[in-house]
């Protein structure tokens, strides 16, 4: 049985954790900490930040395909085109349909645009050198690794827009120069240099000096926290740096068995954190985080998950390289999760956006629908794609 599922019927474990959290907070709410992110924005920010960077390291380590513009053309199109279209569509709907302020609508688009690396395990590639490396799985895995960092400038765009509308003397040119160009480039460079350095230390120098030799999976977490901290210290995007570091390290002595241990350790840490966060997520549902929802919010979430992301994902990949079934699956599995919670908490920590409770309700409902819809369908759809690939090979 697949380790990412509780049962042989293929239902994602995420659904069970959310249900457990919901029941626990219904039965014994007074014995448990307050799960509402509005009451614990700092803790929400840091816990989701931690699970995203651990997940990004694990995601990068398990990608076998070396980077090139040609080999990675599909995920690059999803990040460079589909994600931007999704941001624009969510912003438009948020402003005109949900009657949010402009800054809040942009924030909503930035928060919901990236595919989540944490909740997408069922549709991603397997461990390093695993056979489950189909085009659809590779595309979804690499997209999830890339877009959590690339979406960050648009969170800053929402913050910048809010500051400008509130009378602060800042410019969009400054946002583009610093929050887009500098931060992205800094993240890429630090991640690459750090990945090379860790690779040299683990696979070159350690061969010569026995005292430096280690086969402890904890190295992956140490590298994750170190590269993230250094990048953030120079105001680069730590999410990008962690993923680039992981990819660079993965392809340093690619066949070395230590990569399996690094991936296994990060995977276990990610699962433990996810279990905790999904229980708290279920508790937030029980404690009324969805109280502000109305029919417009429900319709918005359904349109975004079932029309906007699938349509733009399918259209962008219409180049003949990927079969139609794979394109449909890639478009459909734009899973939303912990990254969206992090971005929303981050945005609120930098600016006092309007409609906070409404934004929490929209994002929470969208994540909940994603967990339910994708959690029930992922295993079945991916198995069908595998059967189709095997039949055509």
CSV table of C-alpha atoms in Angstrom, one decimal:
chain,number,residue,atom,x,y,z
A,1,UNK,CA,0.0,0.0,0.0
A,2,UNK,CA,1.2,3.5,-0.8
A,3,UNK,CA,2.7,5.2,2.3
A,4,UNK,CA,0.9,8.4,1.5
A,5,UNK,CA,-2.6,6.8,1.9
A,6,UNK,CA,-4.4,5.4,4.9
A,7,UNK,CA,-6.3,2.8,3.1
A,8,UNK,CA,-6.2,0.8,-0.1
A,9,UNK,CA,-9.1,2.7,-1.6
A,10,UNK,CA,-6.7,5.5,-2.2
A,11,UNK,CA,-8.0,8.3,0.0
A,12,UNK,CA,-5.3,10.8,1.0
A,13,UNK,CA,-4.4,10.7,4.7
A,14,UNK,CA,-4.8,14.5,4.8
A,15,UNK,CA,-8.6,14.1,4.8
A,16,UNK,CA,-8.5,11.9,7.9
A,17,UNK,CA,-6.2,14.3,9.8
A,18,UNK,CA,-8.5,17.2,9.0
A,19,UNK,CA,-11.5,15.2,10.2
A,20,UNK,CA,-9.7,14.2,13.4
A,21,UNK,CA,-8.8,17.8,14.2
A,22,UNK,CA,-12.4,18.8,13.5
A,23,UNK,CA,-13.8,16.2,15.9
A,24,UNK,CA,-11.2,16.9,18.6
A,25,UNK,CA,-12.0,20.6,18.7
A,26,UNK,CA,-15.7,19.9,18.8
A,27,UNK,CA,-15.3,17.5,21.7
A,28,UNK,CA,-12.6,19.1,23.9
A,29,UNK,CA,-12.0,22.6,22.7
A,30,UNK,CA,-11.1,23.9,26.1
A,31,UNK,CA,-8.2,21.5,26.5
A,32,UNK,CA,-6.5,22.5,23.2
A,33,UNK,CA,-4.8,25.6,22.0
A,34,UNK,CA,-6.8,28.1,19.9
A,35,UNK,CA,-6.5,26.9,16.3
A,36,UNK,CA,-7.6,30.1,14.6
A,37,UNK,CA,-4.8,31.7,12.6
A,38,UNK,CA,-6.2,35.2,13.4
A,39,UNK,CA,-5.4,34.6,17.0
A,40,UNK,CA,-1.9,33.1,16.4
A,41,UNK,CA,-0.6,34.8,13.3
A,42,UNK,CA,3.1,34.6,14.4
A,43,UNK,CA,2.9,30.8,15.2
A,44,UNK,CA,0.9,30.2,12.0
A,45,UNK,CA,3.5,32.0,10.0
A,46,UNK,CA,6.5,30.2,11.4
A,47,UNK,CA,5.0,26.7,11.4
A,48,UNK,CA,3.8,26.9,7.8
A,49,UNK,CA,7.1,28.5,6.8
A,50,UNK,CA,9.0,25.5,8.3
A,51,UNK,CA,6.9,22.9,6.6
A,52,UNK,CA,7.2,24.6,3.3
A,53,UNK,CA,11.0,24.8,3.3
A,54,UNK,CA,11.4,21.2,4.5
A,55,UNK,CA,9.0,20.1,1.8
A,56,UNK,CA,10.9,22.1,-0.8
A,57,UNK,CA,14.2,20.4,0.1
A,58,UNK,CA,12.5,17.0,-0.1
A,59,UNK,CA,10.9,17.9,-3.4
A,60,UNK,CA,14.2,18.9,-4.9
A,61,UNK,CA,16.1,15.9,-3.8
A,62,UNK,CA,13.7,13.4,-5.4
A,63,UNK,CA,13.7,15.0,-8.9
A,64,UNK,CA,16.0,13.0,-11.2
A,65,UNK,CA,15.8,15.1,-14.3
A,66,UNK,CA,18.7,17.6,-14.6
A,67,UNK,CA,17.8,21.2,-15.2
A,68,UNK,CA,17.7,22.7,-18.7
A,69,UNK,CA,15.3,25.0,-20.4
A,70,UNK,CA,14.2,22.3,-22.8
A,71,UNK,CA,13.8,19.5,-20.2
A,72,UNK,CA,12.0,21.7,-17.8
A,73,UNK,CA,9.9,23.6,-20.3
A,74,UNK,CA,6.5,22.3,-19.0
A,75,UNK,CA,7.0,23.4,-15.3
A,76,UNK,CA,8.6,26.7,-16.5
A,77,UNK,CA,5.5,27.4,-18.6
A,78,UNK,CA,3.2,26.6,-15.6
A,79,UNK,CA,5.2,28.9,-13.4
A,80,UNK,CA,5.8,31.7,-15.9
A,81,UNK,CA,2.4,31.7,-17.6
A,82,UNK,CA,-0.2,29.7,-15.8
A,83,UNK,CA,0.6,31.0,-12.4
A,84,UNK,CA,0.5,34.6,-13.6
A,85,UNK,CA,-2.9,34.0,-15.3
A,86,UNK,CA,-4.2,32.5,-12.1
A,87,UNK,CA,-3.1,35.5,-10.1
A,88,UNK,CA,-4.7,37.8,-12.6
A,89,UNK,CA,-8.0,35.8,-12.6
A,90,UNK,CA,-8.2,35.5,-8.8
A,91,UNK,CA,-7.4,39.2,-8.4
A,92,UNK,CA,-10.1,40.1,-11.0
A,93,UNK,CA,-12.7,37.9,-9.3
A,94,UNK,CA,-11.7,39.1,-5.8
A,95,UNK,CA,-12.0,42.7,-6.8
A,96,UNK,CA,-15.1,42.7,-9.0
A,97,UNK,CA,-17.0,39.6,-7.8
A,98,UNK,CA,-16.1,39.4,-4.0
A,99,UNK,CA,-15.9,43.2,-3.6
A,100,UNK,CA,-12.4,43.1,-2.0
A,101,UNK,CA,-10.1,46.1,-2.0
A,102,UNK,CA,-7.5,46.2,-4.7
A,103,UNK,CA,-4.6,45.3,-2.4
A,104,UNK,CA,-6.6,42.5,-0.7
A,105,UNK,CA,-7.6,41.1,-4.1
A,106,UNK,CA,-4.0,41.1,-5.3
A,107,UNK,CA,-3.0,39.3,-2.1
A,108,UNK,CA,-5.7,36.7,-2.7
A,109,UNK,CA,-4.4,36.1,-6.2
A,110,UNK,CA,-0.8,35.7,-4.9
A,111,UNK,CA,-1.8,33.5,-2.0
A,112,UNK,CA,-3.9,31.0,-4.1
A,113,UNK,CA,-1.7,30.9,-7.2
A,114,UNK,CA,1.1,28.6,-6.2
A,115,UNK,CA,0.7,24.8,-6.3
A,116,UNK,CA,1.5,23.4,-2.9
A,117,UNK,CA,4.6,21.1,-2.4
A,118,UNK,CA,3.3,19.9,0.9
A,119,UNK,CA,-0.1,18.3,0.1
A,120,UNK,CA,0.9,17.2,-3.4
A,121,UNK,CA,2.8,13.9,-2.5
A,122,UNK,CA,0.2,11.7,-4.2
A,123,UNK,CA,0.8,13.3,-7.6
A,124,UNK,CA,4.5,13.8,-7.4
A,125,UNK,CA,7.5,11.6,-8.4
A,126,UNK,CA,8.7,8.9,-6.0
A,127,UNK,CA,12.0,8.9,-4.1
A,128,UNK,CA,15.4,9.4,-5.8
A,129,UNK,CA,15.9,7.0,-8.7
A,130,UNK,CA,12.4,5.7,-8.4
A,131,UNK,CA,10.5,4.5,-11.5
A,132,UNK,CA,7.5,6.8,-11.0
A,133,UNK,CA,9.0,9.6,-13.0
A,134,UNK,CA,6.4,10.2,-15.6
A,135,UNK,CA,6.1,13.5,-17.4
A,136,UNK,CA,2.9,14.4,-15.5
A,137,UNK,CA,4.5,13.6,-12.1
A,138,UNK,CA,7.7,15.4,-13.0
A,139,UNK,CA,5.8,18.5,-14.1
A,140,UNK,CA,3.7,18.7,-11.0
A,141,UNK,CA,6.6,18.1,-8.7
A,142,UNK,CA,8.9,20.6,-10.3
A,143,UNK,CA,6.1,23.2,-10.6
A,144,UNK,CA,5.4,22.8,-6.9
A,145,UNK,CA,9.1,23.3,-6.1
A,146,UNK,CA,9.5,26.4,-8.3
A,147,UNK,CA,6.3,28.4,-7.8
A,148,UNK,CA,6.4,28.7,-4.0
A,149,UNK,CA,9.3,31.1,-4.4
A,150,UNK,CA,8.2,32.7,-7.7
A,151,UNK,CA,4.8,33.7,-6.1
A,152,UNK,CA,6.5,35.7,-3.4
A,153,UNK,CA,7.0,38.9,-5.5
A,154,UNK,CA,3.2,39.1,-5.9
A,155,UNK,CA,2.7,38.9,-2.2
A,156,UNK,CA,5.0,41.9,-2.0
A,157,UNK,CA,3.1,43.5,-4.8
A,158,UNK,CA,0.0,43.3,-2.7
A,159,UNK,CA,1.8,44.8,0.2
A,160,UNK,CA,3.3,47.5,-2.0
A,161,UNK,CA,-0.1,48.3,-3.4
A,162,UNK,CA,-1.6,48.6,0.1
A,163,UNK,CA,1.2,50.9,1.3
A,164,UNK,CA,0.8,53.1,-1.8
A,165,UNK,CA,-3.0,53.3,-1.4
A,166,UNK,CA,-2.5,54.2,2.3
A,167,UNK,CA,-0.3,57.2,1.3
A,168,UNK,CA,3.3,55.8,1.7
A,169,UNK,CA,5.9,57.2,-0.7
A,170,UNK,CA,7.1,54.0,-2.4
A,171,UNK,CA,7.1,53.0,-6.1
A,172,UNK,CA,6.3,50.0,-8.2
A,173,UNK,CA,9.7,50.4,-9.8
A,174,UNK,CA,11.3,49.8,-6.4
A,175,UNK,CA,9.1,46.7,-6.0
A,176,UNK,CA,10.2,45.4,-9.4
A,177,UNK,CA,13.9,46.1,-8.9
A,178,UNK,CA,14.2,44.7,-5.4
A,179,UNK,CA,11.3,42.3,-4.8
A,180,UNK,CA,11.3,40.8,-8.3
A,181,UNK,CA,14.8,41.0,-9.7
A,182,UNK,CA,17.2,41.2,-6.7
A,183,UNK,CA,15.4,38.7,-4.4
A,184,UNK,CA,14.9,36.1,-7.1
A,185,UNK,CA,18.5,36.3,-8.4
A,186,UNK,CA,19.8,36.3,-4.8
A,187,UNK,CA,17.8,33.1,-4.1
A,188,UNK,CA,19.1,31.3,-7.2
A,189,UNK,CA,22.7,32.2,-6.6
A,190,UNK,CA,22.8,31.4,-2.9
A,191,UNK,CA,20.9,28.1,-3.5
A,192,UNK,CA,23.3,27.0,-6.3
A,193,UNK,CA,26.5,28.0,-4.4
A,194,UNK,CA,25.3,26.4,-1.2
A,195,UNK,CA,24.1,23.2,-3.0
A,196,UNK,CA,27.5,22.9,-4.7
A,197,UNK,CA,29.3,23.5,-1.4
A,198,UNK,CA,27.3,20.9,0.5
A,199,UNK,CA,27.8,18.4,-2.4
A,200,UNK,CA,31.6,19.0,-2.3
A,201,UNK,CA,31.6,18.5,1.5
A,202,UNK,CA,29.5,15.4,1.5
A,203,UNK,CA,30.8,13.6,-1.6
A,204,UNK,CA,34.3,14.9,-2.2
A,205,UNK,CA,36.0,16.1,1.0
A,206,UNK,CA,34.4,13.4,3.2
A,207,UNK,CA,36.0,10.7,1.0
A,208,UNK,CA,39.5,12.0,2.0
A,209,UNK,CA,38.8,12.8,5.7
A,210,UNK,CA,37.0,10.0,7.6
A,211,UNK,CA,36.2,12.3,10.5
A,212,UNK,CA,34.0,14.4,8.2
A,213,UNK,CA,32.1,11.5,6.8
A,214,UNK,CA,28.4,11.4,7.7
A,215,UNK,CA,25.4,9.4,6.5
A,216,UNK,CA,22.9,11.1,8.9
A,217,UNK,CA,19.7,12.3,7.2
A,218,UNK,CA,19.7,15.2,9.6
A,219,UNK,CA,22.2,16.9,7.2
A,220,UNK,CA,19.2,17.7,4.9
A,221,UNK,CA,17.4,19.6,7.6
A,222,UNK,CA,20.7,21.4,8.6
A,223,UNK,CA,21.3,22.4,4.9
A,224,UNK,CA,17.7,23.5,4.5
A,225,UNK,CA,17.7,25.8,7.5
A,226,UNK,CA,21.2,27.1,6.7
A,227,UNK,CA,20.6,28.1,3.1
A,228,UNK,CA,17.2,29.5,4.0
A,229,UNK,CA,18.6,31.6,6.8
A,230,UNK,CA,21.6,32.9,4.8
A,231,UNK,CA,19.4,33.9,1.9
A,232,UNK,CA,16.8,35.6,4.0
A,233,UNK,CA,19.7,37.4,5.8
A,234,UNK,CA,20.6,39.1,2.5
A,235,UNK,CA,16.9,39.6,1.7
A,236,UNK,CA,16.7,37.0,-1.1
A,237,UNK,CA,13.9,34.5,-1.4
A,238,UNK,CA,14.7,31.6,0.8
A,239,UNK,CA,12.1,29.4,-0.8
A,240,UNK,CA,13.9,29.6,-4.1
A,241,UNK,CA,17.3,29.1,-2.5
A,242,UNK,CA,16.2,25.9,-0.7
A,243,UNK,CA,14.8,24.3,-3.9
A,244,UNK,CA,17.8,25.3,-6.0
A,245,UNK,CA,20.1,24.0,-3.3
A,246,UNK,CA,18.2,20.7,-3.2
A,247,UNK,CA,18.3,20.3,-7.0
A,248,UNK,CA,22.0,21.1,-7.1
A,249,UNK,CA,22.8,18.7,-4.3
A,250,UNK,CA,20.7,16.0,-5.9
A,251,UNK,CA,22.7,16.1,-9.1
A,252,UNK,CA,26.1,16.1,-7.3
A,253,UNK,CA,27.0,12.4,-7.6
A,254,UNK,CA,23.4,11.6,-8.6
A,255,UNK,CA,23.5,7.9,-8.1
A,256,UNK,CA,24.9,8.0,-4.5
A,257,UNK,CA,22.7,6.2,-2.1
A,258,UNK,CA,22.9,9.0,0.5
A,259,UNK,CA,20.3,10.9,-1.5
A,260,UNK,CA,17.8,8.2,-0.5
A,261,UNK,CA,18.5,8.8,3.2
A,262,UNK,CA,18.3,12.6,2.8
A,263,UNK,CA,15.0,12.3,1.1
A,264,UNK,CA,13.6,9.7,3.6
A,265,UNK,CA,14.5,12.0,6.6
A,266,UNK,CA,13.0,15.1,5.1
A,267,UNK,CA,9.9,13.2,4.2
A,268,UNK,CA,9.4,11.9,7.7
A,269,UNK,CA,9.9,15.4,9.2
A,270,UNK,CA,7.4,16.8,6.7
A,271,UNK,CA,4.8,14.2,7.5
A,272,UNK,CA,5.1,14.9,11.2
A,273,UNK,CA,4.6,18.6,10.7
A,274,UNK,CA,1.8,18.1,8.3
A,275,UNK,CA,-0.1,15.8,10.7
A,276,UNK,CA,0.1,18.6,13.3
A,277,UNK,CA,-0.9,21.4,11.0
A,278,UNK,CA,-3.8,19.4,9.4
A,279,UNK,CA,-5.2,18.7,12.9
A,280,UNK,CA,-5.0,22.4,13.7
A,281,UNK,CA,-6.6,23.1,10.3
A,282,UNK,CA,-9.5,20.9,11.2
A,283,UNK,CA,-9.8,22.6,14.6
A,284,UNK,CA,-10.0,26.0,12.9
A,285,UNK,CA,-12.9,24.6,10.8
A,286,UNK,CA,-14.6,23.5,14.0
A,287,UNK,CA,-14.0,26.9,15.7
A,288,UNK,CA,-15.7,28.9,13.0
A,289,UNK,CA,-13.0,30.1,10.5
A,290,UNK,CA,-15.5,29.6,7.7
A,291,UNK,CA,-18.2,31.8,9.4
A,292,UNK,CA,-17.8,34.7,6.8
A,293,UNK,CA,-18.5,32.5,3.8
A,294,UNK,CA,-21.4,33.1,1.5
A,295,UNK,CA,-22.5,31.8,-1.9
A,296,UNK,CA,-20.1,34.1,-3.7
A,297,UNK,CA,-17.1,32.7,-1.8
A,298,UNK,CA,-18.2,29.2,-2.4
A,299,UNK,CA,-18.6,29.9,-6.1
A,300,UNK,CA,-15.3,31.7,-6.3
A,301,UNK,CA,-13.4,28.7,-4.7
A,302,UNK,CA,-15.1,26.2,-7.0
A,303,UNK,CA,-14.4,28.3,-10.1
A,304,UNK,CA,-10.8,28.8,-9.2
A,305,UNK,CA,-10.1,25.1,-8.4
A,306,UNK,CA,-12.3,23.5,-11.1
A,307,UNK,CA,-12.1,26.0,-14.0
A,308,UNK,CA,-9.4,28.7,-13.7
A,309,UNK,CA,-6.3,26.5,-12.8
A,310,UNK,CA,-7.3,23.5,-14.9
A,311,UNK,CA,-8.1,25.6,-18.0
A,312,UNK,CA,-4.9,27.7,-17.8
A,313,UNK,CA,-2.8,24.7,-17.0
A,314,UNK,CA,-4.2,22.7,-20.0
A,315,UNK,CA,-4.0,25.6,-22.4
A,316,UNK,CA,-0.3,26.5,-21.6
A,317,UNK,CA,0.9,22.9,-22.1
A,318,UNK,CA,-0.8,22.6,-25.6
A,319,UNK,CA,2.4,22.0,-27.5
A,320,UNK,CA,2.3,18.3,-28.4
A,321,UNK,CA,5.0,17.3,-26.0
A,322,UNK,CA,2.5,16.1,-23.4
A,323,UNK,CA,-0.5,14.0,-24.1
A,324,UNK,CA,-4.0,15.4,-23.6
A,325,UNK,CA,-4.7,13.1,-20.6
A,326,UNK,CA,-1.5,14.2,-18.9
A,327,UNK,CA,-2.3,17.9,-19.7
A,328,UNK,CA,-5.8,17.5,-18.1
A,329,UNK,CA,-4.3,15.9,-15.0
A,330,UNK,CA,-1.6,18.5,-14.6
A,331,UNK,CA,-4.1,21.3,-15.0
A,332,UNK,CA,-6.5,19.6,-12.6
A,333,UNK,CA,-4.1,18.9,-9.8
A,334,UNK,CA,-3.2,22.4,-8.9
A,335,UNK,CA,-3.3,21.5,-5.2
A,336,UNK,CA,-3.6,24.3,-2.6
A,337,UNK,CA,-2.3,23.9,0.9
A,338,UNK,CA,0.1,25.1,3.6
A,339,UNK,CA,2.0,27.5,1.3
A,340,UNK,CA,-1.2,29.6,0.8
A,341,UNK,CA,-1.6,29.8,4.6
A,342,UNK,CA,2.0,30.9,4.9
A,343,UNK,CA,1.6,33.6,2.3
A,344,UNK,CA,-1.6,35.0,3.8
A,345,UNK,CA,-0.1,35.1,7.3
A,346,UNK,CA,3.1,36.8,5.9
A,347,UNK,CA,1.0,39.4,4.0
A,348,UNK,CA,-0.9,40.2,7.2
A,349,UNK,CA,2.4,40.5,9.1
A,350,UNK,CA,3.6,43.3,6.8
A,351,UNK,CA,0.4,45.3,6.2
A,352,UNK,CA,-3.0,45.8,7.7
A,353,UNK,CA,-5.1,44.5,4.8
A,354,UNK,CA,-8.9,44.9,4.7
A,355,UNK,CA,-11.3,42.0,5.0
A,356,UNK,CA,-8.9,39.8,7.0
A,357,UNK,CA,-11.5,37.3,8.3
A,358,UNK,CA,-13.0,37.1,4.8
A,359,UNK,CA,-9.6,36.3,3.2
A,360,UNK,CA,-8.9,33.6,5.8
A,361,UNK,CA,-12.3,32.1,5.1
A,362,UNK,CA,-11.7,32.2,1.3
A,363,UNK,CA,-8.3,30.6,1.5
A,364,UNK,CA,-9.4,28.0,4.1
A,365,UNK,CA,-12.4,27.0,2.0
A,366,UNK,CA,-10.3,26.7,-1.1
A,367,UNK,CA,-7.7,24.5,0.7
A,368,UNK,CA,-10.5,22.4,2.2
A,369,UNK,CA,-12.1,21.8,-1.2
A,370,UNK,CA,-8.6,21.0,-2.6
A,371,UNK,CA,-7.9,18.5,0.1
A,372,UNK,CA,-11.3,16.8,-0.5
A,373,UNK,CA,-11.4,16.9,-4.3
A,374,UNK,CA,-7.8,16.1,-5.0
A,375,UNK,CA,-7.4,13.8,-2.0
A,376,UNK,CA,-10.1,11.5,-3.3
A,377,UNK,CA,-9.1,11.5,-6.9
A,378,UNK,CA,-5.3,11.7,-7.0
A,379,UNK,CA,-4.4,8.0,-6.5
A,380,UNK,CA,-7.0,6.8,-9.0
A,381,UNK,CA,-6.1,9.4,-11.7
A,382,UNK,CA,-2.4,8.9,-11.4
A,383,UNK,CA,-2.7,5.1,-11.6
A,384,UNK,CA,-4.8,5.5,-14.8
A,385,UNK,CA,-2.1,7.7,-16.2
A,386,UNK,CA,0.6,5.1,-15.3
A,387,UNK,CA,-1.5,2.4,-17.1
A,388,UNK,CA,-1.8,4.6,-20.1
A,389,UNK,CA,2.0,5.2,-20.2
A,390,UNK,CA,2.7,1.5,-19.8
A,391,UNK,CA,0.3,0.7,-22.7
A,392,UNK,CA,2.0,3.2,-25.0
A,393,UNK,CA,5.5,2.3,-24.1
